[in-house]
PDB file of C-alpha atoms in Angstrom:
ATOM      1  CA  UNK A1029      54.082 211.463  96.609  1.00 46.00           C
ATOM      2  CA  UNK A1030      51.628 209.740  98.510  1.00 49.00           C
ATOM      3  CA  UNK A1031      52.805 211.075 101.544  1.00 50.00           C
ATOM      4  CA  UNK A1032      53.552 214.375  99.952  1.00 74.00           C
ATOM      5  CA  UNK A1033      49.616 214.079  99.564  1.00 76.00           C
ATOM      6  CA  UNK A1034      49.061 212.767 103.108  1.00 82.00           C
ATOM      7  CA  UNK A1035      51.111 215.437 104.141  1.00 82.00           C
ATOM      8  CA  UNK A1036      49.725 218.017 102.460  1.00 82.00           C
ATOM      9  CA  UNK A1037      46.399 217.217 104.165  1.00 86.00           C
ATOM     10  CA  UNK A1038      46.950 216.443 107.808  1.00 89.00           C
ATOM     11  CA  UNK A1039      48.909 220.287 107.595  1.00 86.00           C
ATOM     12  CA  UNK A1040      46.017 221.678 105.654  1.00 88.00           C
ATOM     13  CA  UNK A1041      43.403 219.922 108.632  1.00 93.00           C
ATOM     14  CA  UNK A1042      45.429 221.622 111.432  1.00 91.00           C
ATOM     15  CA  UNK A1043      45.917 224.653 110.483  1.00 89.00           C
ATOM     16  CA  UNK A1044      42.486 224.731 110.124  1.00 91.00           C
ATOM     17  CA  UNK A1045      41.471 223.821 113.269  1.00 93.00           C
ATOM     18  CA  UNK A1046      44.552 226.492 114.421  1.00 91.00           C
ATOM     19  CA  UNK A1047      43.042 229.083 112.912  1.00 91.00           C
ATOM     20  CA  UNK A1048      39.490 228.201 114.414  1.00 91.00           C
ATOM     21  CA  UNK A1049      40.976 229.086 117.848  1.00 91.00           C
ATOM     22  CA  UNK A1050      42.119 232.572 117.043  1.00 90.00           C
ATOM     23  CA  UNK A1051      41.046 234.884 119.730  1.00 89.00           C
ATOM     24  CA  UNK A1052      39.452 236.970 117.663  1.00 89.00           C
ATOM     25  CA  UNK A1053      36.695 234.603 116.177  1.00 91.00           C
ATOM     26  CA  UNK A1054      36.303 233.211 119.320  1.00 92.00           C
ATOM     27  CA  UNK A1055      35.686 236.237 121.088  1.00 91.00           C
ATOM     28  CA  UNK A1056      32.873 236.664 117.445  1.00 91.00           C
ATOM     29  CA  UNK A1057      31.619 233.765 117.048  1.00 93.00           C
ATOM     30  CA  UNK A1058      30.446 233.910 120.847  1.00 90.00           C
ATOM     31  CA  UNK A1059      29.242 237.535 120.776  1.00 88.00           C
ATOM     32  CA  UNK A1060      26.882 236.983 117.524  1.00 89.00           C
ATOM     33  CA  UNK A1061      25.125 233.288 119.808  1.00 87.00           C
ATOM     34  CA  UNK A1062      24.543 235.347 122.804  1.00 83.00           C
ATOM     35  CA  UNK A1063      22.917 238.233 120.421  1.00 79.00           C
ATOM     36  CA  UNK A1064      20.333 235.070 119.202  1.00 80.00           C
ATOM     37  CA  UNK A1065      19.963 233.627 122.496  1.00 70.00           C
ATOM     38  CA  UNK A1066      16.615 234.235 121.825  1.00 75.00           C
ATOM     39  CA  UNK A1067      16.631 231.109 119.200  1.00 82.00           C
ATOM     40  CA  UNK A1068      18.697 229.079 120.460  1.00 81.00           C
ATOM     41  CA  UNK A1069      18.487 226.523 117.392  1.00 86.00           C
ATOM     42  CA  UNK A1070      20.100 229.428 115.435  1.00 88.00           C
ATOM     43  CA  UNK A1071      22.098 229.993 118.291  1.00 88.00           C
ATOM     44  CA  UNK A1072      24.174 226.623 118.788  1.00 90.00           C
ATOM     45  CA  UNK A1073      24.990 226.864 114.669  1.00 92.00           C
ATOM     46  CA  UNK A1074      26.606 230.121 114.842  1.00 93.00           C
ATOM     47  CA  UNK A1075      30.385 228.693 114.319  1.00 94.00           C
ATOM     48  CA  UNK A1076      29.002 227.246 111.927  1.00 95.00           C
ATOM     49  CA  UNK A1077      28.073 229.706 110.232  1.00 95.00           C
ATOM     50  CA  UNK A1078      30.244 231.635 110.179  1.00 95.00           C
ATOM     51  CA  UNK A1079      33.297 229.026 109.369  1.00 95.00           C
ATOM     52  CA  UNK A1080      31.264 228.375 106.281  1.00 95.00           C
ATOM     53  CA  UNK A1081      30.517 232.000 104.928  1.00 95.00           C
ATOM     54  CA  UNK A1082      35.075 232.050 106.456  1.00 94.00           C
ATOM     55  CA  UNK A1083      35.778 228.759 104.492  1.00 93.00           C
ATOM     56  CA  UNK A1084      33.748 229.835 100.606  1.00 94.00           C
ATOM     57  CA  UNK A1085      36.892 232.510 101.186  1.00 93.00           C
ATOM     58  CA  UNK A1086      39.772 230.096 101.937  1.00 92.00           C
ATOM     59  CA  UNK A1087      38.288 227.547  98.904  1.00 91.00           C
ATOM     60  CA  UNK A1088      38.225 230.339  95.982  1.00 90.00           C
ATOM     61  CA  UNK A1089      41.565 231.706  97.559  1.00 87.00           C
ATOM     62  CA  UNK A1090      42.799 228.371  97.360  1.00 87.00           C
ATOM     63  CA  UNK A1091      42.315 226.986  94.231  1.00 85.00           C
ATOM     64  CA  UNK A1092      42.825 230.780  92.411  1.00 85.00           C
ATOM     65  CA  UNK A1093      46.840 230.153  94.229  1.00 82.00           C
ATOM     66  CA  UNK A1094      46.402 226.434  92.558  1.00 77.00           C
ATOM     67  CA  UNK A1095      45.641 228.023  89.309  1.00 79.00           C
ATOM     68  CA  UNK A1096      49.453 230.107  89.476  1.00 72.00           C
ATOM     69  CA  UNK A1097      47.236 233.948  89.566  1.00 70.00           C
ATOM     70  CA  UNK A1098      48.949 234.505  92.081  1.00 66.00           C
ATOM     71  CA  UNK A1099      51.380 233.991  94.750  1.00 58.00           C
ATOM     72  CA  UNK A1100      52.715 235.887  97.476  1.00 59.00           C
ATOM     73  CA  UNK A1101      52.119 238.900  95.771  1.00 65.00           C
ATOM     74  CA  UNK A1102      49.127 239.573  98.258  1.00 69.00           C
ATOM     75  CA  UNK A1103      47.189 243.218  98.262  1.00 69.00           C
ATOM     76  CA  UNK A1104      48.531 245.462 100.259  1.00 72.00           C
ATOM     77  CA  UNK A1105      45.469 246.308 101.853  1.00 71.00           C
ATOM     78  CA  UNK A1106      44.768 243.093 103.128  1.00 74.00           C
ATOM     79  CA  UNK A1107      47.380 243.526 106.123  1.00 72.00           C
ATOM     80  CA  UNK A1108      44.559 246.043 107.207  1.00 81.00           C
ATOM     81  CA  UNK A1109      41.482 245.514 106.424  1.00 85.00           C
ATOM     82  CA  UNK A1110      41.214 242.393 108.378  1.00 84.00           C
ATOM     83  CA  UNK A1111      42.283 243.956 111.737  1.00 85.00           C
ATOM     84  CA  UNK A1112      39.528 246.424 110.932  1.00 89.00           C
ATOM     85  CA  UNK A1113      36.664 244.282 110.430  1.00 90.00           C
ATOM     86  CA  UNK A1114      37.757 242.501 114.071  1.00 89.00           C
ATOM     87  CA  UNK A1115      37.590 245.643 115.684  1.00 90.00           C
ATOM     88  CA  UNK A1116      34.189 246.737 114.109  1.00 91.00           C
ATOM     89  CA  UNK A1117      32.522 243.675 114.580  1.00 90.00           C
ATOM     90  CA  UNK A1118      34.370 242.973 118.218  1.00 90.00           C
ATOM     91  CA  UNK A1119      33.113 246.648 118.880  1.00 91.00           C
ATOM     92  CA  UNK A1120      29.231 246.073 117.678  1.00 88.00           C
ATOM     93  CA  UNK A1121      28.619 243.488 119.828  1.00 87.00           C
ATOM     94  CA  UNK A1122      30.831 244.064 122.184  1.00 88.00           C
ATOM     95  CA  UNK A1123      28.431 247.155 123.202  1.00 87.00           C
ATOM     96  CA  UNK A1124      25.483 245.430 122.067  1.00 82.00           C
ATOM     97  CA  UNK A1125      26.169 242.760 124.281  1.00 81.00           C
ATOM     98  CA  UNK A1126      26.180 244.888 127.342  1.00 83.00           C
ATOM     99  CA  UNK A1127      23.513 246.808 126.685  1.00 79.00           C
ATOM    100  CA  UNK A1128      21.775 244.320 126.760  1.00 74.00           C
ATOM    101  CA  UNK A1129      22.843 242.567 129.708  1.00 74.00           C
ATOM    102  CA  UNK A1130      21.897 245.530 131.311  1.00 75.00           C
ATOM    103  CA  UNK A1131      18.615 246.483 129.656  1.00 70.00           C
ATOM    104  CA  UNK A1132      16.831 243.442 129.458  1.00 56.00           C
ATOM    105  CA  UNK A1133      13.941 242.779 132.190  1.00 50.00           C
ATOM    106  CA  UNK A1134      13.032 239.034 133.566  1.00 48.00           C
ATOM    107  CA  UNK A1135       9.907 239.903 131.316  1.00 43.00           C
ATOM    108  CA  UNK A1136      10.894 241.702 128.354  1.00 44.00           C
ATOM    109  CA  UNK A1137      14.328 241.250 127.112  1.00 44.00           C
ATOM    110  CA  UNK A1138      15.805 243.739 124.442  1.00 44.00           C
ATOM    111  CA  UNK A1139      17.594 242.372 121.984  1.00 45.00           C
ATOM    112  CA  UNK A1140      20.010 243.247 119.312  1.00 44.00           C
ATOM    113  CA  UNK A1141      17.592 243.002 116.967  1.00 43.00           C
ATOM    114  CA  UNK A1142      15.770 245.705 118.270  1.00 46.00           C
ATOM    115  CA  UNK A1143      18.616 247.940 119.486  1.00 45.00           C
ATOM    116  CA  UNK A1144      20.347 248.827 115.243  1.00 44.00           C
ATOM    117  CA  UNK A1145      19.804 246.019 113.299  1.00 46.00           C
ATOM    118  CA  UNK A1146      16.240 245.542 113.202  1.00 46.00           C
ATOM    119  CA  UNK A1147      16.049 245.330 109.531  1.00 42.00           C
ATOM    120  CA  UNK A1148      18.741 243.466 108.745  1.00 45.00           C
ATOM    121  CA  UNK A1149      18.773 240.794 111.309  1.00 47.00           C
ATOM    122  CA  UNK A1150      15.094 239.308 110.582  1.00 49.00           C
ATOM    123  CA  UNK A1151      14.946 235.200 110.207  1.00 51.00           C
ATOM    124  CA  UNK A1152      15.476 234.682 107.066  1.00 46.00           C
ATOM    125  CA  UNK A1153      18.666 236.812 106.721  1.00 53.00           C
ATOM    126  CA  UNK A1154      20.173 236.546 109.864  1.00 81.00           C
ATOM    127  CA  UNK A1155      22.325 232.873 108.434  1.00 88.00           C
ATOM    128  CA  UNK A1156      23.717 234.474 105.618  1.00 90.00           C
ATOM    129  CA  UNK A1157      24.414 237.359 107.740  1.00 90.00           C
ATOM    130  CA  UNK A1158      26.651 235.420 109.710  1.00 92.00           C
ATOM    131  CA  UNK A1159      28.308 233.503 107.368  1.00 94.00           C
ATOM    132  CA  UNK A1160      28.992 237.194 105.525  1.00 93.00           C
ATOM    133  CA  UNK A1161      30.222 238.207 108.333  1.00 92.00           C
ATOM    134  CA  UNK A1162      32.208 235.141 108.212  1.00 93.00           C
ATOM    135  CA  UNK A1163      33.639 236.140 105.127  1.00 93.00           C
ATOM    136  CA  UNK A1164      34.752 239.060 106.276  1.00 92.00           C
ATOM    137  CA  UNK A1165      37.283 237.884 108.522  1.00 91.00           C
ATOM    138  CA  UNK A1166      38.622 235.631 105.846  1.00 89.00           C
ATOM    139  CA  UNK A1167      40.011 239.008 103.773  1.00 87.00           C
ATOM    140  CA  UNK A1168      43.194 239.095 106.215  1.00 85.00           C
ATOM    141  CA  UNK A1169      46.750 238.431 105.191  1.00 78.00           C
ATOM    142  CA  UNK A1170      47.166 236.071 108.106  1.00 80.00           C
ATOM    143  CA  UNK A1171      44.757 234.170 106.542  1.00 83.00           C
ATOM    144  CA  UNK A1172      46.363 234.392 102.981  1.00 83.00           C
ATOM    145  CA  UNK A1173      49.770 233.451 103.812  1.00 81.00           C
ATOM    146  CA  UNK A1174      48.799 230.258 105.913  1.00 81.00           C
ATOM    147  CA  UNK A1175      46.551 229.430 103.079  1.00 83.00           C
ATOM    148  CA  UNK A1176      48.864 229.867 100.562  1.00 81.00           C
ATOM    149  CA  UNK A1177      51.992 227.394 102.772  1.00 76.00           C
ATOM    150  CA  UNK A1178      49.918 224.711 101.631  1.00 76.00           C
ATOM    151  CA  UNK A1179      48.037 225.955  97.923  1.00 76.00           C
ATOM    152  CA  UNK A1180      51.629 227.068  97.365  1.00 73.00           C
ATOM    153  CA  UNK A1181      52.348 222.556  97.226  1.00 71.00           C
ATOM    154  CA  UNK A1182      49.775 221.797  95.453  1.00 71.00           C
ATOM    155  CA  UNK A1183      50.530 224.353  93.098  1.00 68.00           C
ATOM    156  CA  UNK A1184      53.993 222.774  92.763  1.00 70.00           C
ATOM    157  CA  UNK A1185      52.313 219.169  91.913  1.00 69.00           C
ATOM    158  CA  UNK A1186      49.906 221.264  89.244  1.00 63.00           C
ATOM    159  CA  UNK A1187      47.077 220.140  90.727  1.00 70.00           C
ATOM    160  CA  UNK A1188      44.548 223.673  91.054  1.00 75.00           C
ATOM    161  CA  UNK A1189      41.460 220.890  92.119  1.00 81.00           C
ATOM    162  CA  UNK A1190      43.533 219.761  94.886  1.00 83.00           C
ATOM    163  CA  UNK A1191      44.455 223.152  95.643  1.00 84.00           C
ATOM    164  CA  UNK A1192      40.663 223.831  96.265  1.00 85.00           C
ATOM    165  CA  UNK A1193      39.582 220.468  98.065  1.00 87.00           C
ATOM    166  CA  UNK A1194      43.562 221.660 100.196  1.00 88.00           C
ATOM    167  CA  UNK A1195      41.035 224.801 101.350  1.00 89.00           C
ATOM    168  CA  UNK A1196      37.680 222.413 102.099  1.00 92.00           C
ATOM    169  CA  UNK A1197      39.862 219.967 104.499  1.00 93.00           C
ATOM    170  CA  UNK A1198      41.045 224.270 105.557  1.00 92.00           C
ATOM    171  CA  UNK A1199      37.908 224.869 106.352  1.00 94.00           C
ATOM    172  CA  UNK A1200      36.808 221.149 108.167  1.00 94.00           C
ATOM    173  CA  UNK A1201      39.339 222.173 110.181  1.00 94.00           C
ATOM    174  CA  UNK A1202      37.826 225.445 111.042  1.00 94.00           C
ATOM    175  CA  UNK A1203      34.709 223.507 111.407  1.00 94.00           C
ATOM    176  CA  UNK A1204      35.772 221.410 113.589  1.00 94.00           C
ATOM    177  CA  UNK A1205      37.211 224.466 116.362  1.00 94.00           C
ATOM    178  CA  UNK A1206      34.530 226.834 115.266  1.00 94.00           C
ATOM    179  CA  UNK A1207      31.919 225.110 114.980  1.00 93.00           C
ATOM    180  CA  UNK A1208      32.224 223.546 118.689  1.00 93.00           C
ATOM    181  CA  UNK A1209      32.355 227.026 120.317  1.00 92.00           C
ATOM    182  CA  UNK A1210      29.581 227.721 118.858  1.00 91.00           C
ATOM    183  CA  UNK A1211      27.203 225.005 119.277  1.00 92.00           C
ATOM    184  CA  UNK A1212      29.046 224.558 123.267  1.00 91.00           C
ATOM    185  CA  UNK A1213      27.947 228.206 124.117  1.00 89.00           C
ATOM    186  CA  UNK A1214      24.607 227.945 122.242  1.00 87.00           C
ATOM    187  CA  UNK A1215      24.296 225.116 125.034  1.00 86.00           C
ATOM    188  CA  UNK A1216      25.789 226.696 127.495  1.00 85.00           C
ATOM    189  CA  UNK A1217      23.460 230.020 127.082  1.00 80.00           C
ATOM    190  CA  UNK A1218      20.185 228.182 126.447  1.00 77.00           C
ATOM    191  CA  UNK A1219      20.879 225.693 129.767  1.00 77.00           C
ATOM    192  CA  UNK A1220      21.810 229.044 132.239  1.00 74.00           C
ATOM    193  CA  UNK A1221      18.855 231.120 130.947  1.00 65.00           C
ATOM    194  CA  UNK A1222      16.068 228.667 132.471  1.00 63.00           C
ATOM    195  CA  UNK A1223      18.333 227.791 135.940  1.00 66.00           C
ATOM    196  CA  UNK A1224      19.771 231.404 136.756  1.00 69.00           C
ATOM    197  CA  UNK A1225      18.754 235.435 135.286  1.00 68.00           C
ATOM    198  CA  UNK A1226      21.466 236.307 137.478  1.00 72.00           C
ATOM    199  CA  UNK A1227      23.978 234.292 136.082  1.00 74.00           C
ATOM    200  CA  UNK A1228      23.156 234.694 132.471  1.00 73.00           C
ATOM    201  CA  UNK A1229      23.755 238.308 133.223  1.00 79.00           C
ATOM    202  CA  UNK A1230      27.497 237.730 134.081  1.00 81.00           C
ATOM    203  CA  UNK A1231      28.026 235.647 131.158  1.00 81.00           C
ATOM    204  CA  UNK A1232      26.640 238.458 128.826  1.00 82.00           C
ATOM    205  CA  UNK A1233      28.878 240.941 131.146  1.00 87.00           C
ATOM    206  CA  UNK A1234      32.390 238.044 130.662  1.00 88.00           C
ATOM    207  CA  UNK A1235      31.149 237.598 126.848  1.00 88.00           C
ATOM    208  CA  UNK A1236      30.896 241.307 126.055  1.00 88.00           C
ATOM    209  CA  UNK A1237      34.407 242.104 127.854  1.00 91.00           C
ATOM    210  CA  UNK A1238      36.192 239.715 126.394  1.00 90.00           C
ATOM    211  CA  UNK A1239      35.128 239.946 122.940  1.00 91.00           C
ATOM    212  CA  UNK A1240      36.237 244.015 123.602  1.00 91.00           C
ATOM    213  CA  UNK A1241      39.208 243.185 125.137  1.00 92.00           C
ATOM    214  CA  UNK A1242      40.777 241.505 121.857  1.00 92.00           C
ATOM    215  CA  UNK A1243      38.672 244.608 120.608  1.00 91.00           C
ATOM    216  CA  UNK A1244      41.434 246.857 122.101  1.00 92.00           C
ATOM    217  CA  UNK A1245      44.244 244.374 121.459  1.00 90.00           C
ATOM    218  CA  UNK A1246      43.491 244.627 117.705  1.00 87.00           C
ATOM    219  CA  UNK A1247      42.978 247.841 117.045  1.00 89.00           C
ATOM    220  CA  UNK A1248      46.858 248.747 119.245  1.00 89.00           C
ATOM    221  CA  UNK A1249      47.820 246.390 117.472  1.00 82.00           C
ATOM    222  CA  UNK A1250      46.923 248.597 114.395  1.00 82.00           C
ATOM    223  CA  UNK A1251      47.560 251.065 114.746  1.00 84.00           C
ATOM    224  CA  UNK A1252      50.752 250.500 116.213  1.00 71.00           C
TER     225      UNK A1252
END
């Protein structure tokens, strides 16, 4: 039994790390971080906040599965909803990054807050909004399927609490990959802004392009 517990813990942690490296996660975190480059401390925490929101849904889901309330009968709307969430945010932040990059000046940069989210993205609501975006990304069929891999086994051990703990471990693994990614991008943006305005623009275009490419891939997947 001890080996089984250890195996499930390692599985949940490994799945969390791998899930954090999903391209839509990386593209969204990079885009949000770029949009918040006027707040360097918050920008470096975007990955952790995104994973927190994502992970809270996963902990709730794994606990519910552990209680045996449902197994593999996930709602059908999850198959398309996750893709729609990804497409919406990747497109929104991708376009806003392009707008920021080409419209900003060296003396008076224009940020996302002044473009289309003046009232939503205030300094007090930004962290909560990032957590919310992460939570929305968790509402996908792929995420639910991955969580069920370890939650069903924990449920078989008659331990819903252990199932919830595995959800927390999954979130921790995801925070490792997503958190490090967001932190490194935040540090990179801060240093680049100080050293080179041209390189900063190039990075902004690159992040926007990455977001829009992943958005297009998800759109094709949804239509196909």
